[in-house]
Amino acid sequence: MILTRRLLSCVAAALLLTNSIAARPAYFDPSLPIDKRVDDLMSRMTLDEKIGQLNQLFYIAQFMKPEMIEPGLREGKIGSLLFVTDPKTINRFQKVAVEQSRLKIPLLFGFDVIHGFRTIFPVPLALASSWDVDLVERVQTIAAREASATGIRWTFAPMLDIARDPRWGRIVEGAGEDPFLGARIAAAQVRGFQGQDPASPGRLLACMKHFAGYGAAVGGRDYDAAYISDAELYNVYLPPFKAAVDAGVGSAMSAYMDLNDVPATGNAFLLRDVLRNQWGFKGFVVSDADAVGNLVTHGFAEDKADAAARALTAGVDMEMSFPGGISNAYSNNLAKLIKEKRVTTAQLDEAVRRVLEAKFKAGLFENPYADETRAASMHNNPEHRKMARIAAQRSAVLLRNEGNLLPLDPKFSSIAVIGPLADSKRDIRGSWSLADDMKTAVTVVEGIRAKVRRGVKVEYAPGVDIARAYPSIFELFFGPRPKPWNEAQGREEFDKAVSLARSSELVVMVLGQHEEMSGEAASQSTLDLPGRQRELLEAISALGKRTVLVLINGRPLDISWAVTRVPAILEAWHPGTEGGNAIADLLWGDATPIGKLPITWPRSSGQIPIYYARNLTQEPESKPGFKSRYWDIATSPLYPFGYGLSYTSFGYSNLRVSKATAKLGEPVEVTVDVENTGRRAGEEVAQLYIHQRSGGASRPVRELKGFERVVLAPGEKKTIRFTLGKTELTYWSSATRGWVQEPATFDVWAGGDSNATLQGKFQITQ
Ligand code: BGC
């Protein structure tokens, strides 16, 4: 009897299943090719449902309620949500979309997974300082694993804006000033996020941003217009984006600012000519937040409807905005625009198709939900934390180490850790750390306490407090900082720190900037250390104690005072969740610094912009008797691009070029020997620079065209090989308005930074 009942219920279940499969439209059939599925789905969609797919809205749990957006989800008016990071809420919204909306089209959840999700890795500028593309790929693989477990399937990363102005706060989000390094890091990030297939478990759809030229904001003021010549655009600003497209990046975000007076979000040259026609990009484009509506603010579009028409026809497929916010230009205007024939159905369909294609490719129709148990296992994951520690060790740059103060002698028995950032969990993580548990981050004080042997006294004093003069837009997430100290408190804390330093054998000063002093809307007029930090450093240095300066920051700062007075300086950037442990590892020699600056470090803000790949004109530095072009400071930067010390030293010799003369298009091989000339094992980033001596246009004095990591035991020597092919020797010329490779003599240098002196040359002939 029981058996028969079971059998019956099995048959009933099977029938139900067959029925529901039969009832499901063809676009749910995963065996069909994606274009067929999109065709089928689009043939069933109303105009409003199509427009809905182009509508992406913020959902910020701190000040919104699910009921605010659920009706829109049910009616198919929203295609994507961003900023939902809780798997339960994601599943709740997804359920409405896939069970209660007419066509059951799943939502695509996006978030800024920039340098980690639950586990925070070093900020992107720091990761770029590792010059370790495998590391970058592995880090983004973990970030993708953590975020995708939550139900997020799309990250607004990598940020690929070349930045040559450290006043611009978003310099922290990119890979620095150089297109060659930037391109290698861009491709590594895309591979890390997307793997072979963004739909596979643990992967995310990547979104390269901000397309393009955002890093060149006038005066370093965030969102300001950029004026970039075509030659600079093609040779400097676009290569990382091109590399991401070649690596298969699935989406792109249009930038906020005007590029040569045409807003990037309404810029058909960028979004159609370059991205689609020249590069063959197949993914979809989303606007930056409210950037479509803001075409009116730019003085470009007449009103929101005009803005929607211009953005869509220029090539922005999806609009990112706030529910009921200032933009919503697509959702409020596209139907009318179609009716008035200002936008054609074909143009609308093209955008909808791209968005749906991405959803099918991401496997959302088969797999719409987050696995809440898997999501929970991503909190405090020990494997991920291990990687975060390694990444932080490898991202730090040793700027100075007089008398080999570092690594520290374990015999110090009393240590003063001083500075407003030394024990700050919030600041160790850096900008865009919005989904982690801040409590689990390790500060420098905690890292040092865990490192030193028993009986060593480690004491902490903040000494000074620092604050933004104007609040940050991100205070929304963490609330405002504590009130600044009053004058009396300030004096007392300052004195306390100085007397703690006086009574200690070793001083570790941890100075720099709060995490929200870099990032979006965090431009800065000078590179000065905020608050009274320099004064504190001067007062403590005057004590004559052994002093190490650790910098926690997201941009180069004016440290010219310190570089002649403080014996050891370690640039740790915002190193992430495991930052404090990694810094302690580096200070005590359990890890060796291997980082190199991905950006030229100015002496002061007056030198900005300053970058190594500049053109030489009248009165070059190489002229005999050259002193400086400034009358008040040296022309050279404080530290050159590519610079970074180690606990050992490296020697370069024997630079060979495979042929003295090569024909256009033929590759040239350059080899160089790198030797560990110190007494500790170490790792070096061997760098290769070229200069084209003549041509149809002036070329930069040096350009990075190769780098290789090399691990060496003391006394060990290895030969490194670089290939300079057609790609490396080609540039975009303003003389011919196109890509050229020209017959010319080329200088080539190999070494440990962009001032490398070991030189060779070769000639390219017709
Ligand atoms: C930023 C983007 C970011 C977006 C969503 C914007 O303000 O410019 O980089 O992806 O917000 O958070």
mmCIF file of N, CA, C and O and ligand atoms in Angstrom, residues 58 82-83 112 156 170 209-210 253 256 288 320 432 520, ligand 1:
data_model
loop_
_atom_site.group_PDB
_atom_site.id
_atom_site.type_symbol
_atom_site.label_atom_id
_atom_site.label_comp_id
_atom_site.label_asym_id
_atom_site.label_seq_id
_atom_site.Cartn_x
_atom_site.Cartn_y
_atom_site.Cartn_z
ATOM 1 N N PHE A 58 19.864 51.571 -7.492
ATOM 2 C CA PHE A 58 20.545 51.344 -6.214
ATOM 3 C C PHE A 58 19.525 50.837 -5.208
ATOM 4 O O PHE A 58 18.390 51.316 -5.171
ATOM 5 N N LEU A 82 21.826 47.363 -7.691
ATOM 6 C CA LEU A 82 23.180 47.397 -7.163
ATOM 7 C C LEU A 82 23.173 47.795 -5.709
ATOM 8 O O LEU A 82 22.242 48.455 -5.251
ATOM 9 N N PHE A 83 24.196 47.308 -5.031
ATOM 10 C CA PHE A 83 24.425 47.608 -3.624
ATOM 11 C C PHE A 83 23.664 46.712 -2.652
ATOM 12 O O PHE A 83 23.627 46.996 -1.475
ATOM 13 N N ASP A 112 30.233 47.060 -6.170
ATOM 14 C CA ASP A 112 31.627 47.453 -6.338
ATOM 15 C C ASP A 112 32.539 46.516 -5.544
ATOM 16 O O ASP A 112 32.886 46.799 -4.399
ATOM 17 N N PHE A 156 31.619 46.076 -10.443
ATOM 18 C CA PHE A 156 31.996 47.300 -11.155
ATOM 19 C C PHE A 156 33.502 47.492 -11.014
ATOM 20 O O PHE A 156 33.993 48.431 -10.402
ATOM 21 N N ARG A 170 40.731 59.284 -6.679
ATOM 22 C CA ARG A 170 40.465 57.949 -7.223
ATOM 23 C C ARG A 170 41.714 57.294 -7.787
ATOM 24 O O ARG A 170 41.650 56.184 -8.313
ATOM 25 N N LYS A 209 35.955 50.194 -16.059
ATOM 26 C CA LYS A 209 35.456 51.554 -15.857
ATOM 27 C C LYS A 209 36.645 52.475 -15.631
ATOM 28 O O LYS A 209 37.726 51.982 -15.303
ATOM 29 N N HIS A 210 36.497 53.764 -15.777
ATOM 30 C CA HIS A 210 35.322 54.495 -16.235
ATOM 31 C C HIS A 210 35.699 54.935 -17.624
ATOM 32 O O HIS A 210 36.655 55.723 -17.780
ATOM 33 N N MET A 253 31.644 50.561 -18.079
ATOM 34 C CA MET A 253 30.885 51.662 -17.480
ATOM 35 C C MET A 253 31.371 52.967 -18.107
ATOM 36 O O MET A 253 32.567 53.221 -18.169
ATOM 37 N N TYR A 256 31.915 59.697 -15.885
ATOM 38 C CA TYR A 256 31.110 60.856 -15.517
ATOM 39 C C TYR A 256 31.418 62.118 -16.333
ATOM 40 O O TYR A 256 30.560 62.944 -16.565
ATOM 41 N N ASP A 288 27.633 55.407 -15.497
ATOM 42 C CA ASP A 288 27.947 55.598 -14.081
ATOM 43 C C ASP A 288 26.692 56.184 -13.414
ATOM 44 O O ASP A 288 25.737 56.599 -14.089
ATOM 45 N N MET A 320 22.267 53.552 -14.761
ATOM 46 C CA MET A 320 22.374 53.339 -13.312
ATOM 47 C C MET A 320 21.839 54.584 -12.610
ATOM 48 O O MET A 320 22.288 55.690 -12.899
ATOM 49 N N TRP A 432 36.056 51.760 -0.625
ATOM 50 C CA TRP A 432 35.235 50.668 -1.177
ATOM 51 C C TRP A 432 35.263 49.391 -0.341
ATOM 52 O O TRP A 432 35.106 48.304 -0.877
ATOM 53 N N GLU A 520 36.425 58.142 -4.242
ATOM 54 C CA GLU A 520 35.549 59.058 -4.965
ATOM 55 C C GLU A 520 35.293 60.334 -4.157
ATOM 56 O O GLU A 520 35.168 60.293 -2.921
HETATM 57 C C1 BGC B 1 31.278 55.467 -9.084
HETATM 58 C C2 BGC B 1 31.466 54.138 -9.755
HETATM 59 C C3 BGC B 1 30.710 53.071 -9.006
HETATM 60 C C4 BGC B 1 29.243 53.465 -8.912
HETATM 61 C C5 BGC B 1 28.412 52.444 -8.185
HETATM 62 C C6 BGC B 1 29.822 55.768 -8.817
HETATM 63 O O1 BGC B 1 29.681 56.909 -8.035
HETATM 64 O O2 BGC B 1 31.851 56.478 -9.876
HETATM 65 O O3 BGC B 1 32.829 53.824 -9.815
HETATM 66 O O4 BGC B 1 30.857 51.835 -9.657
HETATM 67 O O5 BGC B 1 29.164 54.691 -8.212
HETATM 68 O O6 BGC B 1 28.767 52.349 -6.877
#
